[in-house]
PDB file of C-alpha atoms in Angstrom:
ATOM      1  CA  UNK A   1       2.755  99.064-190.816  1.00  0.00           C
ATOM      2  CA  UNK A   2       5.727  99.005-192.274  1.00  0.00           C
ATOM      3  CA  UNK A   3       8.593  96.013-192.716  1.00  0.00           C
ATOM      4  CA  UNK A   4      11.276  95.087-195.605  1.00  0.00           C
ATOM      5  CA  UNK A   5      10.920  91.598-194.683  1.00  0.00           C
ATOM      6  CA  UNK A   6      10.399  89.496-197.990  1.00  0.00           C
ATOM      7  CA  UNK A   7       8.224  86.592-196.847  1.00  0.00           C
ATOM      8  CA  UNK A   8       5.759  85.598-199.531  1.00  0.00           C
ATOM      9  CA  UNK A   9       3.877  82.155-199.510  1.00  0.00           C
ATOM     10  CA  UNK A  10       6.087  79.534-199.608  1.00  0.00           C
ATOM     11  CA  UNK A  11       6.316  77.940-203.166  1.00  0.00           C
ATOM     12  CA  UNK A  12       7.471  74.890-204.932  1.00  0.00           C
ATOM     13  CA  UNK A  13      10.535  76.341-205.079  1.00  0.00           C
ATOM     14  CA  UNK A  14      10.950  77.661-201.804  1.00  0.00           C
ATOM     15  CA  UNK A  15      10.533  75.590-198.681  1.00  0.00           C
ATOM     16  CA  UNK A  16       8.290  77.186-196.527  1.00  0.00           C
ATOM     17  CA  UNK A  17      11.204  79.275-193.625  1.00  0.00           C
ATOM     18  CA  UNK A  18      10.558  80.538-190.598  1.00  0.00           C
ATOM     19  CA  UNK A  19      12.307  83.710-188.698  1.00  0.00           C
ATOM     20  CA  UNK A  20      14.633  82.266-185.485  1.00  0.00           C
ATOM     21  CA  UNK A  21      14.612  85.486-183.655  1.00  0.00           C
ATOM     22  CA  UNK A  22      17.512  86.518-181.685  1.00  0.00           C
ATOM     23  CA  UNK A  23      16.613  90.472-180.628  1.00  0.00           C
ATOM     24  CA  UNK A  24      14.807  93.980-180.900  1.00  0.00           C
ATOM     25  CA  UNK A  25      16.844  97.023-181.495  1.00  0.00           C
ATOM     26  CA  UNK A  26      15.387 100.243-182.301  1.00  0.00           C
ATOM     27  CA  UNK A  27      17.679 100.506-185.519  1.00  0.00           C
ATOM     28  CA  UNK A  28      20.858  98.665-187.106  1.00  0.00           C
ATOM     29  CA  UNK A  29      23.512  99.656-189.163  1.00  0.00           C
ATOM     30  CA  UNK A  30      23.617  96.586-191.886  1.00  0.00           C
ATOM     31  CA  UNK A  31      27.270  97.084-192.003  1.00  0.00           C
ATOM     32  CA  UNK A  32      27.130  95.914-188.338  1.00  0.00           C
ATOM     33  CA  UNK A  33      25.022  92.910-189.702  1.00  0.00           C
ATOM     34  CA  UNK A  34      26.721  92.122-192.783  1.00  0.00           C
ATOM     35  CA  UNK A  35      29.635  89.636-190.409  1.00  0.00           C
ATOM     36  CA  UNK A  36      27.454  88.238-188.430  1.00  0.00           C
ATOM     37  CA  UNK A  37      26.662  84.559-188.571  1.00  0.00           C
ATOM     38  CA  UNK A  38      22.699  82.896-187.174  1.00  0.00           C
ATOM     39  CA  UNK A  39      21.659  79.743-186.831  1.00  0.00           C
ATOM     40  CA  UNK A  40      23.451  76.812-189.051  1.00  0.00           C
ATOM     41  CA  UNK A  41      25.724  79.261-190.021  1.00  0.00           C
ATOM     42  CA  UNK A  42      23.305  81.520-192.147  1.00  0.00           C
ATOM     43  CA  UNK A  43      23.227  85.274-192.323  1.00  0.00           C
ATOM     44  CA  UNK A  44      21.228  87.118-190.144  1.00  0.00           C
ATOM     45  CA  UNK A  45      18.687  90.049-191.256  1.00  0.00           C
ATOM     46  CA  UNK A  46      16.350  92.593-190.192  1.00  0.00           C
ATOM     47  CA  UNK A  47      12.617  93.305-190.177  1.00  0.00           C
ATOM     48  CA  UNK A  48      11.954  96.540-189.490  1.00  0.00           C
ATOM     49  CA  UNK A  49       8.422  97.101-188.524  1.00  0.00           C
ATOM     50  CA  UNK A  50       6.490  99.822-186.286  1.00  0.00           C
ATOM     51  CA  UNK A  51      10.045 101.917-186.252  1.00  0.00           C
ATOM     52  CA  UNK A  52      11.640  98.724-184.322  1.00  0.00           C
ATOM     53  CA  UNK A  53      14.111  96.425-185.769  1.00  0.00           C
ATOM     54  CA  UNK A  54      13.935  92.491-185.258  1.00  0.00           C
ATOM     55  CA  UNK A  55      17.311  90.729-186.124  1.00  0.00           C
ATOM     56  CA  UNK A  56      16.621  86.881-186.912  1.00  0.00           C
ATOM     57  CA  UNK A  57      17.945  83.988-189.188  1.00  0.00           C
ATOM     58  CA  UNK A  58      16.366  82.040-191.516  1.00  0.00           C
ATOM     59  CA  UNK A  59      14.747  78.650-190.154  1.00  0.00           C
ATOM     60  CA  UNK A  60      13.584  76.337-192.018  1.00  0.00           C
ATOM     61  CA  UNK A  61      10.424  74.827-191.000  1.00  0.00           C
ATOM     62  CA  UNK A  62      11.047  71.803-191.602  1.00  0.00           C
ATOM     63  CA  UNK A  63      14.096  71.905-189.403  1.00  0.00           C
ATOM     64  CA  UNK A  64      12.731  74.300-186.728  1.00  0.00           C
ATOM     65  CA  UNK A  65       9.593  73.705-186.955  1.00  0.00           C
ATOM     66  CA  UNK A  66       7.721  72.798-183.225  1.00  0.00           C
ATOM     67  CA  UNK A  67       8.311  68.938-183.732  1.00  0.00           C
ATOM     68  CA  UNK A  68      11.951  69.301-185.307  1.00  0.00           C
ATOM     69  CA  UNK A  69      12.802  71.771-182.665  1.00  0.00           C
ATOM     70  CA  UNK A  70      11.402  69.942-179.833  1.00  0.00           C
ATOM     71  CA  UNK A  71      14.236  66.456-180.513  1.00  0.00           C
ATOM     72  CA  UNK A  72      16.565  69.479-181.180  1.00  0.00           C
ATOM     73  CA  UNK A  73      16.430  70.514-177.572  1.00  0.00           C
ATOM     74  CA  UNK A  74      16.686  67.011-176.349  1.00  0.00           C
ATOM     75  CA  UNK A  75      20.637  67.252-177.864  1.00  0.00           C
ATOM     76  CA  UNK A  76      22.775  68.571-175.721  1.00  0.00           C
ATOM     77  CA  UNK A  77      25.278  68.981-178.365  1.00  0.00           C
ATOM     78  CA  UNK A  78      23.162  70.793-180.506  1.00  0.00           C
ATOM     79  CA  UNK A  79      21.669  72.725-177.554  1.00  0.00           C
ATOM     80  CA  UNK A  80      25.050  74.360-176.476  1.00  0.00           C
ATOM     81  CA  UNK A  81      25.904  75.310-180.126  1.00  0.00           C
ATOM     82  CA  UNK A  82      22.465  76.761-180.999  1.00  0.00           C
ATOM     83  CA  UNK A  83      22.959  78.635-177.729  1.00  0.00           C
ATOM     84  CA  UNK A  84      26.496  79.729-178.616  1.00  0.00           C
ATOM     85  CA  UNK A  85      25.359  80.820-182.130  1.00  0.00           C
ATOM     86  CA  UNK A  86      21.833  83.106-180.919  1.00  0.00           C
ATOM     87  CA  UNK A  87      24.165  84.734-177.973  1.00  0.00           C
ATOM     88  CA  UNK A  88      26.743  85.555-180.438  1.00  0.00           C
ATOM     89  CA  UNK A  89      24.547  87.312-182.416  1.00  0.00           C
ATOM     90  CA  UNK A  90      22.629  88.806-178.989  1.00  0.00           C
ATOM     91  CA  UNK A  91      25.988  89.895-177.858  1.00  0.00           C
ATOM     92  CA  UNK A  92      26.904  91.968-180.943  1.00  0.00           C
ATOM     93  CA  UNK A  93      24.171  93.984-180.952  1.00  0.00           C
ATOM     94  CA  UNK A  94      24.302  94.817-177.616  1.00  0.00           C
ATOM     95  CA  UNK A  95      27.642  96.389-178.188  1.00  0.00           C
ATOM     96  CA  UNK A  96      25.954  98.650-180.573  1.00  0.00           C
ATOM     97  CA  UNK A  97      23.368  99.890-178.139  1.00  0.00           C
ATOM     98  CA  UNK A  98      20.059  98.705-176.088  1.00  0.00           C
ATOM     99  CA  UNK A  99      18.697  95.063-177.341  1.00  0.00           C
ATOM    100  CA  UNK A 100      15.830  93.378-176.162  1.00  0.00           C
ATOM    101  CA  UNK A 101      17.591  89.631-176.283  1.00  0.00           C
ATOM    102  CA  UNK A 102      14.924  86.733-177.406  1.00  0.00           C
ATOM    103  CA  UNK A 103      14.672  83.685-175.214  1.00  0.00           C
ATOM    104  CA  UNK A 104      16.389  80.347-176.671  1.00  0.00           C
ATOM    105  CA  UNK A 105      14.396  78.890-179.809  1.00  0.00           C
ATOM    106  CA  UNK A 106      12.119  81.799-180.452  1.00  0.00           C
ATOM    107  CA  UNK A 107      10.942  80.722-183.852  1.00  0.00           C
ATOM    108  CA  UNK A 108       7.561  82.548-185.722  1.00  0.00           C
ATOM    109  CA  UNK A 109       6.318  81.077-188.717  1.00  0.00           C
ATOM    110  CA  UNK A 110       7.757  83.790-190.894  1.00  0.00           C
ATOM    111  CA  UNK A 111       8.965  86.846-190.945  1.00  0.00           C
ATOM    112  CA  UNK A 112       5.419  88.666-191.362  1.00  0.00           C
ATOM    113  CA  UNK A 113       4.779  87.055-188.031  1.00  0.00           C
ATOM    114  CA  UNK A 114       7.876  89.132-186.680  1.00  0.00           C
ATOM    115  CA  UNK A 115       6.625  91.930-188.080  1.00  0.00           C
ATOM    116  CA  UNK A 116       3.288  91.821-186.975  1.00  0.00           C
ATOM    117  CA  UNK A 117       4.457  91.194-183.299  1.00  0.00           C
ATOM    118  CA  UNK A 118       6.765  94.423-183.191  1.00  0.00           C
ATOM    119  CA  UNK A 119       3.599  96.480-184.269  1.00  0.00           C
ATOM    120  CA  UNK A 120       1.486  94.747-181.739  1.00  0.00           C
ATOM    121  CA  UNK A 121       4.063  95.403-179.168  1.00  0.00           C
ATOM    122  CA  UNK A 122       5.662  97.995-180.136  1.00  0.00           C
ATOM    123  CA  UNK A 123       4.797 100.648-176.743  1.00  0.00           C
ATOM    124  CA  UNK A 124       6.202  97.147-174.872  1.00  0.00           C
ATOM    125  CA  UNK A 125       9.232  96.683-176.628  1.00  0.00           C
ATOM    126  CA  UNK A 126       9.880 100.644-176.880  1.00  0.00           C
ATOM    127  CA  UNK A 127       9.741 101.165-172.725  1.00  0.00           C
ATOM    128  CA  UNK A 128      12.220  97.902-172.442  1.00  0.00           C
ATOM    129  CA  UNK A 129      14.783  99.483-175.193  1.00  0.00           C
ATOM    130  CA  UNK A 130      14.367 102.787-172.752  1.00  0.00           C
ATOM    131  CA  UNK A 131      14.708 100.933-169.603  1.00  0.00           C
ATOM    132  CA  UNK A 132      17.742  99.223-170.655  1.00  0.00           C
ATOM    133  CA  UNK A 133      19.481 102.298-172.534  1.00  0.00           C
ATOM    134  CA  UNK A 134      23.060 103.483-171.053  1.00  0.00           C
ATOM    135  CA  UNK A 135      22.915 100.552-168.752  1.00  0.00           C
ATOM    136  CA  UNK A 136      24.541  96.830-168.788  1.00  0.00           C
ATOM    137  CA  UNK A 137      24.013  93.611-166.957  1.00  0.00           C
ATOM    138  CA  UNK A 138      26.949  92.633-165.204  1.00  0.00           C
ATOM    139  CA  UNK A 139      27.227  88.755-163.051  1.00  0.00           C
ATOM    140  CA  UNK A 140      28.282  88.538-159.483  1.00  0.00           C
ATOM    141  CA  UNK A 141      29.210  84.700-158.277  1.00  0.00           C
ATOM    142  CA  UNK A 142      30.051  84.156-154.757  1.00  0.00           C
ATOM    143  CA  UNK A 143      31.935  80.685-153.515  1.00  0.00           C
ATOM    144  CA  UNK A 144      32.563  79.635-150.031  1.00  0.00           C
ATOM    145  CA  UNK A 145      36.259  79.991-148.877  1.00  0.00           C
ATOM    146  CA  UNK A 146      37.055  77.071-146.814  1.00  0.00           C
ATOM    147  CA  UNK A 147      38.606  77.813-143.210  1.00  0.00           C
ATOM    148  CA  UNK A 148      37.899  81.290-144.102  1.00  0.00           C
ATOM    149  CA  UNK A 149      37.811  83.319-140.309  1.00  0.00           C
ATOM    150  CA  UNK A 150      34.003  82.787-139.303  1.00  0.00           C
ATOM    151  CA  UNK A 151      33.141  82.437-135.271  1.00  0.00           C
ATOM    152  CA  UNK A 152      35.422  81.373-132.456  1.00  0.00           C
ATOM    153  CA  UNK A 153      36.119  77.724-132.756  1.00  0.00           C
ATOM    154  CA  UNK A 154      35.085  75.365-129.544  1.00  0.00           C
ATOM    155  CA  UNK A 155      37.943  73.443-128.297  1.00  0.00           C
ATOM    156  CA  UNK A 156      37.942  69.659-129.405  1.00  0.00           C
ATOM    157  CA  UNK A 157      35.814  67.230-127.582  1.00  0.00           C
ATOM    158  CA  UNK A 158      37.703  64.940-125.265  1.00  0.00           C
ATOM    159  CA  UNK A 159      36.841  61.548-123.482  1.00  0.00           C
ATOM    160  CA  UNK A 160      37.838  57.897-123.974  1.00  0.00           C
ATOM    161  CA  UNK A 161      36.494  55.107-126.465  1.00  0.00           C
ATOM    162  CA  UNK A 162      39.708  54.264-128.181  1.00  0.00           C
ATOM    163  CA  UNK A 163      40.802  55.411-131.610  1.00  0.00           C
ATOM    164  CA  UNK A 164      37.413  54.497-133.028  1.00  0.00           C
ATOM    165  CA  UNK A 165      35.803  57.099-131.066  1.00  0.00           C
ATOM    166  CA  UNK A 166      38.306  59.644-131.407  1.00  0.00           C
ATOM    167  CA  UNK A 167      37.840  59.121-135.401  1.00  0.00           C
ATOM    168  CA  UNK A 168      34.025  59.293-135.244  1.00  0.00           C
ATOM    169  CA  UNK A 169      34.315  62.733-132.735  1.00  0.00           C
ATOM    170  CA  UNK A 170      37.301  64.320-135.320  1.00  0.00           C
ATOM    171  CA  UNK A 171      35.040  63.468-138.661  1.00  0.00           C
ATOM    172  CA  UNK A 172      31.653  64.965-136.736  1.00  0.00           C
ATOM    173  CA  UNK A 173      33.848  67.669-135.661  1.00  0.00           C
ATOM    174  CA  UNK A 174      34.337  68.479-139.830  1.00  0.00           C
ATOM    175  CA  UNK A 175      31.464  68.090-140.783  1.00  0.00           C
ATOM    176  CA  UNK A 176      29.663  70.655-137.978  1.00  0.00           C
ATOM    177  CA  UNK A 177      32.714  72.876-139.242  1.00  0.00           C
ATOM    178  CA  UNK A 178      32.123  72.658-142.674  1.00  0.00           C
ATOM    179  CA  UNK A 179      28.371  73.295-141.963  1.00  0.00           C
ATOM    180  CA  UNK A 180      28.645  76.501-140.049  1.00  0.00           C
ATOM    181  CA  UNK A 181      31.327  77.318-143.162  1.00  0.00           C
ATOM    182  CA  UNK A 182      28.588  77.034-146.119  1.00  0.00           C
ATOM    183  CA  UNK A 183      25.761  78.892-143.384  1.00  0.00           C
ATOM    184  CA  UNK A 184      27.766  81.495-142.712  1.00  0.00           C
ATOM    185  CA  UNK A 185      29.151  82.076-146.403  1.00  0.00           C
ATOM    186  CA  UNK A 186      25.420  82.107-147.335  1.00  0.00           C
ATOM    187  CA  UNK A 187      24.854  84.800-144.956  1.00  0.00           C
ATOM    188  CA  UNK A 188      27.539  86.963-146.071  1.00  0.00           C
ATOM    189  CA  UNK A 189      26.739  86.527-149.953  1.00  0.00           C
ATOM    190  CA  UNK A 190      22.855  87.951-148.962  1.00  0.00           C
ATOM    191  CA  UNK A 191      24.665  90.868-147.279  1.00  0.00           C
ATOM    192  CA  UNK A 192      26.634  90.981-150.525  1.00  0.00           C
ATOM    193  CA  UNK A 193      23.943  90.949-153.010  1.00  0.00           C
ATOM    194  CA  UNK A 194      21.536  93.777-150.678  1.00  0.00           C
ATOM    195  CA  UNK A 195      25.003  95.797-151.391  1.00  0.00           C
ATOM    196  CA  UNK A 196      24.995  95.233-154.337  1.00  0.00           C
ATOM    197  CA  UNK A 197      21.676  95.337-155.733  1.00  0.00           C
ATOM    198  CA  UNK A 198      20.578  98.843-153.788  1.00  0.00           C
ATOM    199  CA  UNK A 199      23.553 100.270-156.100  1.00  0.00           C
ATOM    200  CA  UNK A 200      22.171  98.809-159.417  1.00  0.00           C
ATOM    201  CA  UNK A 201      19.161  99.716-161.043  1.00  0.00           C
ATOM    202  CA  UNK A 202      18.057  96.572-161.379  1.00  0.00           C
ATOM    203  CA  UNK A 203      19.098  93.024-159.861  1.00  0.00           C
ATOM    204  CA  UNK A 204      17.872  89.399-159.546  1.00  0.00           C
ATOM    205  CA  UNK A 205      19.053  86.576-157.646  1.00  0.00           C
ATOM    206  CA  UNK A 206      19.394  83.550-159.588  1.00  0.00           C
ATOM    207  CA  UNK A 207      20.077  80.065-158.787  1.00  0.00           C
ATOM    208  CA  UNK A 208      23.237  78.699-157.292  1.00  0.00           C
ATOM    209  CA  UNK A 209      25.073  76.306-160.207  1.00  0.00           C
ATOM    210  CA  UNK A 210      25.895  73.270-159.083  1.00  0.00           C
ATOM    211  CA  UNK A 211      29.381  72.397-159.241  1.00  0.00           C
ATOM    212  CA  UNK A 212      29.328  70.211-162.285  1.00  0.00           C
ATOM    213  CA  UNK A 213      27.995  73.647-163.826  1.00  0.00           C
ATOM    214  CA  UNK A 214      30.227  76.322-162.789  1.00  0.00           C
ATOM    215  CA  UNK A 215      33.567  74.068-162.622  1.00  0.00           C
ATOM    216  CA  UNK A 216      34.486  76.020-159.389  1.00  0.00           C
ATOM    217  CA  UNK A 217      35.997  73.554-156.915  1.00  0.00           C
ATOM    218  CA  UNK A 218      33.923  74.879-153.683  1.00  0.00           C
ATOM    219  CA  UNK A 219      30.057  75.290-153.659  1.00  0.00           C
ATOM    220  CA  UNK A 220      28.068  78.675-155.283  1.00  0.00           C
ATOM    221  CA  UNK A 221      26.199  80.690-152.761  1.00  0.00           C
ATOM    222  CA  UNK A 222      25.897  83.957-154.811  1.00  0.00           C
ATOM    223  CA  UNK A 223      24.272  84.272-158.578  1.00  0.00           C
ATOM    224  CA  UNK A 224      23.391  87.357-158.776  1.00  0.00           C
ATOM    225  CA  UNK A 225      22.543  89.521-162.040  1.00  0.00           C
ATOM    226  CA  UNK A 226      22.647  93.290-161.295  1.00  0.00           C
ATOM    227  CA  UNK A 227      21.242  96.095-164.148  1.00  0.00           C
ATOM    228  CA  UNK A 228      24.037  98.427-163.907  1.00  0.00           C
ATOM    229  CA  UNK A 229      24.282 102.643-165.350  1.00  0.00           C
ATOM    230  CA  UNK A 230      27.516 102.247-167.812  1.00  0.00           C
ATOM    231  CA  UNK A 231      28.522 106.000-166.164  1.00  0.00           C
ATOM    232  CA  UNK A 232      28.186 104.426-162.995  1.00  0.00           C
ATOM    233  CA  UNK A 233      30.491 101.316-163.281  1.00  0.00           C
ATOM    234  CA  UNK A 234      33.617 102.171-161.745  1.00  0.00           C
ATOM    235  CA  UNK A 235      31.815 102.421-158.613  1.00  0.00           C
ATOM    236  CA  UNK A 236      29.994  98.943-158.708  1.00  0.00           C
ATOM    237  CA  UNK A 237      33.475  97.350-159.665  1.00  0.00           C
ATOM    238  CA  UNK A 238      34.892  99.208-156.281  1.00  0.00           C
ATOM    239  CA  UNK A 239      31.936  97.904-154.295  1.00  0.00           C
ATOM    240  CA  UNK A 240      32.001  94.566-155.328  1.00  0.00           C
ATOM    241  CA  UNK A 241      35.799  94.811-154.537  1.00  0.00           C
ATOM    242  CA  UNK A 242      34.926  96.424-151.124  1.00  0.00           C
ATOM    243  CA  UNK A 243      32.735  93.601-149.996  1.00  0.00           C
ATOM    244  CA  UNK A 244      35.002  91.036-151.308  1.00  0.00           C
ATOM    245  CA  UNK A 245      37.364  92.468-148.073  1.00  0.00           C
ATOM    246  CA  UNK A 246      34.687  92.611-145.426  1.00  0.00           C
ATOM    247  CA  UNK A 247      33.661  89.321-146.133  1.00  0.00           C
ATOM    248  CA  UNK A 248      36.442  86.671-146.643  1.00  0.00           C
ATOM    249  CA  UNK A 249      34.100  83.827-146.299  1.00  0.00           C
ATOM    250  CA  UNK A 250      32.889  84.251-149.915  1.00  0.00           C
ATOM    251  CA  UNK A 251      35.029  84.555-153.291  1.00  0.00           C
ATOM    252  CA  UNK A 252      33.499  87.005-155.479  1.00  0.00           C
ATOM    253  CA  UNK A 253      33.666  86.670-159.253  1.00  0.00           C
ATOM    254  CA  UNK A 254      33.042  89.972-161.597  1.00  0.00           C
ATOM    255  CA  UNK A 255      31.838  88.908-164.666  1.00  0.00           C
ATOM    256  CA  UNK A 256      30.473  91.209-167.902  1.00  0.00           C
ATOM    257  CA  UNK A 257      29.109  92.737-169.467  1.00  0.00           C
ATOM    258  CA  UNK A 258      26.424  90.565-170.890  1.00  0.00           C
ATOM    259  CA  UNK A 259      23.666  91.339-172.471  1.00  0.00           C
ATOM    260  CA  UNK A 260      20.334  92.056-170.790  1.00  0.00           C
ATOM    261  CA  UNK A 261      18.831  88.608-170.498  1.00  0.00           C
ATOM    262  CA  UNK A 262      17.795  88.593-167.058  1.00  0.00           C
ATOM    263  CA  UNK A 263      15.801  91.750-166.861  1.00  0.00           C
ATOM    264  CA  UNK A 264      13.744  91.730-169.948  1.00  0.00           C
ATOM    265  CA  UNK A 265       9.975  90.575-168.623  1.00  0.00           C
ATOM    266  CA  UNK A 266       9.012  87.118-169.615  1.00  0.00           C
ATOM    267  CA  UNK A 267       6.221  87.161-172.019  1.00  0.00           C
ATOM    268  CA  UNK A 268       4.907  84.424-174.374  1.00  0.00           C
ATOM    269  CA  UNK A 269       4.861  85.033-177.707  1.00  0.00           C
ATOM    270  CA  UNK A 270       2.023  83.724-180.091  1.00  0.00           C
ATOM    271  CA  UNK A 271       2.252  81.837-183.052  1.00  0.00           C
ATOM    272  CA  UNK A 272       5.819  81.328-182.198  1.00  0.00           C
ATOM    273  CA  UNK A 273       6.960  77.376-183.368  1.00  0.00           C
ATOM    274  CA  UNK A 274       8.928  76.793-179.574  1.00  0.00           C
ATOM    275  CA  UNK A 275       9.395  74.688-176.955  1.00  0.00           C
ATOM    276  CA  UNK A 276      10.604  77.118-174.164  1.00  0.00           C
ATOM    277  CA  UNK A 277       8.474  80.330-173.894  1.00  0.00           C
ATOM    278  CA  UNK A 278      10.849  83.403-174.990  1.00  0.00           C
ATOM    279  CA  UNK A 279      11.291  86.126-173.274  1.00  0.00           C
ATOM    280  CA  UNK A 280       8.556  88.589-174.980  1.00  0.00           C
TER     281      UNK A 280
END
């Protein structure tokens, strides 16, 4: 095995530092490295091992260490930049190629470690890098259009009861409306996303964001990640613009290309200081 990581024991002069790791790439020009910026603002480097290429930052164990990094995760604050920093870095290489993206606050114990675990999984890590070669994950979000043309409206109820009643039957009358809006919105985004995902080569279904989340002023009925061939993207674009016609009860949203995080195969990896298990 082979690695240019420089990871001695740590000494009185240098604190023991651990190896944040933010992807696997099968190689790396370190021009392409030399502006890029890791966690806390430190440089980021490779360790090359088993003829793979893990890109990480220095961390500090006494900073990222499982304790540390565990009331780092409680900040939200922190949180959003540490995710903003590791994407940044995740996103970069991407444009250079195939990466195998870490999870969030993958840490090993040194950069040995992250050598050791690209030898030990190296036929793993080599199939994902060919999997995901000449292909790019691109984000399909679906809202409900309100009023949008659904089924034939009943004609209001009528009958007495004073103005009371005639409030109670108008505000029940919303409601059912608004109801049958978000069902059949929720309908038309699965039709969507079966589109959708028998033209990718790859797709998952995540989660609706709540509306605090995705800032969109009507509710999320389509999250959907889709694994698509880059020579084949001008016709997902068309499709996705081709269902956003036949189906006027949902607003689509395009978004991408991101990097491959939802199709790389959750794995745990040992001896790893985390809190959240990363994602091989």
């Amino acid at each position: 095995m082979s690695t240019t990581a420089d990871a001695g024991a740590p000494t009185a002069h240098r604190p023991a530092s651990g190896a944040w790791l933010h992807g696997v790439v099968r190689e790396v020009d370190p021009a392409a490295l030399a502006g890029l910026v890791g966690m806390d603002g430190r440089d980021v480097r490779a360790v090359r091992s088993a003829g793979l290429v893990a890109v990480v930052s220095d961390a500090p164990l006494a900073e990222y260490g499982e304790e540390p990094l565990r009331r780092k995760l409680e900040d939200l604050s922190w949180l959003e930049g540490a995710a903003r920093a590791h994407h940044g870095v995740v996103e970069a290489l991407s444009r250079t190629g195939a990466v195998v993206p870490a999870r969030l606050a993958t840490v090993h114990r040194d950069a040995d470690r992250v050598a050791a675990v690209l030898a030990e999984r190296e036929a793993e890590l080599t199939a994902a890098l060919d999997r995901l070669t000449g292909r790019t994950e691109w984000g399909v979000k679906g809202y409900v259009v309100p009023g949008a043309p659904a089924a034939e409206e009943e004609p209001p109820a009528t009958g007495g009861g004073g103005a009371g009643a005639a409030y109670l039957r108008r505000r029940r009358a919303q409601l059912t409306a608004r109801e049958q809006g978000q069902r059949i919105a929720a309908e038309a985004a699965a039709t969507v996303h079966d589109a959708l995902a028998q033209y990718a080569v790859a797709a998952r279904r995540h989660a609706a964001q709540d509306r605090r989340l995705s800032g969109a002023p009507t509710a999320m009925v389509l999250n959907g990640a889709y694994l698509v061939d880059v020579a084949a993207l001008d016709g997902f674009t068309e499709l996705v613009r081709m269902l956003a016609g036949r189906h006027p009860q949902v607003r689509l949203e395009l978004t991408g290309p991101w990097p491959p995080y939802s199709f790389v195969a959750e794995r745990p990896a040992e001896e790893a200081h985390q809190v959240r298990e990363p994602a091989w």
